[in-house]
Structures are given as C-alpha cells and as structure tokens.
Short mmCIF file of C-alpha atoms in Angstrom, two decimals:
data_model
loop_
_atom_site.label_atom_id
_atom_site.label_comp_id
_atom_site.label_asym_id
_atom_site.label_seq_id
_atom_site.Cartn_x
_atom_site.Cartn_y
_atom_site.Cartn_z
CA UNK D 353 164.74 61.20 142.42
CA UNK D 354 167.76 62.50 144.31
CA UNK D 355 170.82 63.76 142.47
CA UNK D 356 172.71 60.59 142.84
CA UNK D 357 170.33 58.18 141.87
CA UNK D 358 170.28 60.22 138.62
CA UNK D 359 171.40 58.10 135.90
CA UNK D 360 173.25 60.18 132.97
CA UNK D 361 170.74 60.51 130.63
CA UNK D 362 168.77 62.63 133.59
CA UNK D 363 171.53 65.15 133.90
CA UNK D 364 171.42 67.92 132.40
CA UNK D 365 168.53 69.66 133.03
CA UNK D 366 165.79 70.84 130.17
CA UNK D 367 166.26 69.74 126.57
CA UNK D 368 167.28 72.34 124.27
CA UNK D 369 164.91 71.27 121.00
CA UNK D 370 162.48 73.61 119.21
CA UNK D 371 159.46 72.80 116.70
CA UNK D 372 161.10 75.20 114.50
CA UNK D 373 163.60 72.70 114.02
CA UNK D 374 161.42 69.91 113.11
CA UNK D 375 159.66 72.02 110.92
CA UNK D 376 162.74 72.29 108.85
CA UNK D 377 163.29 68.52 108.19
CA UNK D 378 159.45 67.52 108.23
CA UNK D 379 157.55 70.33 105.93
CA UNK D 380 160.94 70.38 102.99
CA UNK D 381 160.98 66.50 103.10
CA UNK D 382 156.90 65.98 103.30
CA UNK D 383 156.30 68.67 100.20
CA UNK D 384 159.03 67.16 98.08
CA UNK D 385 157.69 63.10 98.50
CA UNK D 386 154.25 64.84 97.89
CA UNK D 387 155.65 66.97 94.74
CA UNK D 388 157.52 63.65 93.45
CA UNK D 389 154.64 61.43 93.67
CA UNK D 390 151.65 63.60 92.39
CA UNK D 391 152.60 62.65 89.16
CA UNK D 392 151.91 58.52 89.44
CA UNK D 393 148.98 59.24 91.70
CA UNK D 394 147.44 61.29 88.91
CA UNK D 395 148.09 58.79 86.25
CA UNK D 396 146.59 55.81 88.34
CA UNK D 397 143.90 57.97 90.53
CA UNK D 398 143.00 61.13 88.69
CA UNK D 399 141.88 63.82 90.46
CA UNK D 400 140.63 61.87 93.64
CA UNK D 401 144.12 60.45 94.07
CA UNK D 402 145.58 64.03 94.41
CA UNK D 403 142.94 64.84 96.74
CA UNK D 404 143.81 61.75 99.24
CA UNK D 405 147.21 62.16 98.58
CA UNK D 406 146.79 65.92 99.80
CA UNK D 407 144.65 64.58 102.66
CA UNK D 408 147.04 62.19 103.67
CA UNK D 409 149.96 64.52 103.63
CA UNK D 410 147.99 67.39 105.88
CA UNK D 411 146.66 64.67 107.88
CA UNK D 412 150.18 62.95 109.16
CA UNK D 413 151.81 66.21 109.22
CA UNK D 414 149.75 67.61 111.26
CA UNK D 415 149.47 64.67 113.91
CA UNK D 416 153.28 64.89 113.60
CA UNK D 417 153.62 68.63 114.52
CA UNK D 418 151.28 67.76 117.70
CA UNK D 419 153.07 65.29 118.48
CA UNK D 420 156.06 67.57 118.03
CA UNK D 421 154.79 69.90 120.74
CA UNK D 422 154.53 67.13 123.31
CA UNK D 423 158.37 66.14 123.05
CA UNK D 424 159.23 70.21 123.51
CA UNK D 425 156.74 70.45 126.71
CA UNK D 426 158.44 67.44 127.95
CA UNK D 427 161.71 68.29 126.80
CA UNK D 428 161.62 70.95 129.97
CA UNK D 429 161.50 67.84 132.34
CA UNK D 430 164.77 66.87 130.51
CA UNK D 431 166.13 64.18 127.98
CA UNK D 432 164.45 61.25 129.53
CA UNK D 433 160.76 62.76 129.61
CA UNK D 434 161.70 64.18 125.91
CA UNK D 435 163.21 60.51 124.66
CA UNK D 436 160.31 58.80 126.29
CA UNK D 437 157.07 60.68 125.25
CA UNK D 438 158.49 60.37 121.55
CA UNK D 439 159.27 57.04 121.99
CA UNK D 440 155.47 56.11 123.69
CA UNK D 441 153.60 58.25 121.15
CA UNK D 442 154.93 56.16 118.46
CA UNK D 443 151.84 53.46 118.22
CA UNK D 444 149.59 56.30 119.28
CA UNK D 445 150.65 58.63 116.31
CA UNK D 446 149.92 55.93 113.98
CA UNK D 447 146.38 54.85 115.76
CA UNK D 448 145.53 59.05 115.48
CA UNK D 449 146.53 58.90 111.67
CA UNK D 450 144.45 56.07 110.58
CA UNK D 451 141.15 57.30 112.65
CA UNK D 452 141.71 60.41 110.88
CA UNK D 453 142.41 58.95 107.44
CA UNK D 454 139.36 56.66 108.73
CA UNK D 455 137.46 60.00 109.35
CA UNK D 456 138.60 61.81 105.76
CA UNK D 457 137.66 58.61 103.80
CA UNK D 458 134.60 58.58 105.22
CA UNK D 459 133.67 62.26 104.83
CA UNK D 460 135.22 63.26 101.68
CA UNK D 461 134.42 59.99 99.92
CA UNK D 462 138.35 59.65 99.35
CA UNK D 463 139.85 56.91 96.70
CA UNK D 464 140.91 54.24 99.90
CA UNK D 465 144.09 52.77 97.90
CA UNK D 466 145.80 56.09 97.32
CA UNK D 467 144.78 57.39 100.76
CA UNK D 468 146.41 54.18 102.76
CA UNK D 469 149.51 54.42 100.67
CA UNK D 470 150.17 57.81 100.73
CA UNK D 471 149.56 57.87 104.46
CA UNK D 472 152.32 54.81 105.02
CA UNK D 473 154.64 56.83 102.90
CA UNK D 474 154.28 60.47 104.94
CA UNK D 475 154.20 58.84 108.38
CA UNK D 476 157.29 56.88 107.29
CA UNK D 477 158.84 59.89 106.51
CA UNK D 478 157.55 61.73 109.24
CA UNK D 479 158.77 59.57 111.83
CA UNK D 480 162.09 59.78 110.41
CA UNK D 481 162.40 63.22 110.38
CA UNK D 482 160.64 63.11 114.45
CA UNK D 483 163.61 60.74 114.86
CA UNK D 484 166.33 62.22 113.56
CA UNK D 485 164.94 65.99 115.03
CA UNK D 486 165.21 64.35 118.51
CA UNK D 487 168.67 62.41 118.22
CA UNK D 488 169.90 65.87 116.73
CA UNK D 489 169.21 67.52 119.80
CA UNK D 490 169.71 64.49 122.33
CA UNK D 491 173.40 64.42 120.19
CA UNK D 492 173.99 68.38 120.79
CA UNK D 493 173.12 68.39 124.50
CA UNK D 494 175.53 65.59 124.97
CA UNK D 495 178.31 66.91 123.30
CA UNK D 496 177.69 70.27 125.52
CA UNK D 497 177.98 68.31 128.68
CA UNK D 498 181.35 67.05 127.75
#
C-alpha cells in the first residue's frame, strides 16, 4: 500500500499498547467477579463448584492474555493489524475456551453447570476489559496525531 492510498486509520505507524496494560483491567476485574461469586458457587456446588469456578477463571484468562500478545505483535504493523486481529480472534477465543473447559471437564471430572457459567461470566468480562484495553490505546494514539 502506497502512502496515499493509506486510509487514516493506517497512519501512524506502530500501536503504542502493552500487555501490562491489559493486565491491569483483566487480572483486578477477573479476581474480584471470582472473589464475589465464590460465595453462591459454594452454597449451590460445594467444593467442586469452587474448583470449576477456579478452572474457568485460569482457563479464560489465560486464553485472554494469549490472545493479548497477538494484538501487541500486530500492534507493530499499526492500528489496523492491532483493531483487526482483536476483532477476528473474537469467535476463535471463545471456540479455544470451551475446548479447554471441554478438556478440564473431562479431565478433572468438573461440576458442568458451574463450569459453563462461570466461563460465560469471565469471558464476558474478559472481552470487555480486551475491548476497552484496545479502544484505550486506539483513543491515545489518535489524540497524539492531532
């Protein structure tokens, strides 16, 4: 692409965004829903609700932190690559969490009701805090440009 075909979202050069900065709105916002709910999973599940719940949480966070990577490696192609690779991981993200929840069930003999309902709840969240981590820094490079 030649410089004026670029459209504006290409200018710019590399996105400035960090996984540190994701960590700080995904792990505070994931251990507090987790911390909140433990109490109603215990009461309905017991013990093997805690243990999906905990297996849920690690699970989602961890896809989400991978996924996190991806957007900063393509973040150095600039905004577009960055917007688009979170964008197109979205339906991937979830197929990766529920193979692995799939996976956990399976091999830890998990309680399935608390394990598909905490996962909904952290990838919710998770994707929230993805989204609002990447409009935070689409938001600050456009403001520099100005």
């Amino acid at each position: 692409m030649t410089d004026d075909t670029k459209t504006a979202i290409d200018k710019g050069g590399p996105l400035d965004i960090r996984l540190r900065g994701l960590l700080g709105w995904l792990l505070p916002i994931s251990l507090g829903l987790g911390a909140f709910g433990a109490w109603p999973t215990w009461l309905t599940h017991g013990l093997a609700g805690l243990w999906a719940e905990l297996a849920a949480g690690v699970i989602v966070v961890g896809v989400m932190l991978v996924n996190g990577l991806l957007v900063t490696a393509a973040a150095g192609l600039g905004k577009y690559s960055a917007a688009m690779t979170f964008s197109g991981s979205s339906l991937l993200r979830l197929i990766i969490c529920a193979v692995f929840m799939t996976g956990a069930w399976w091999l830890f003999k998990l309680e399935p009701v608390p394990l598909i309902i905490w996962m909904s709840l952290f990838y919710l969240v998770g994707l929230g805090c993805e989204c609002a981590w990447v409009v935070r820094a689409l938001r600050k490079q456009n403001n520099k440009q100005r």
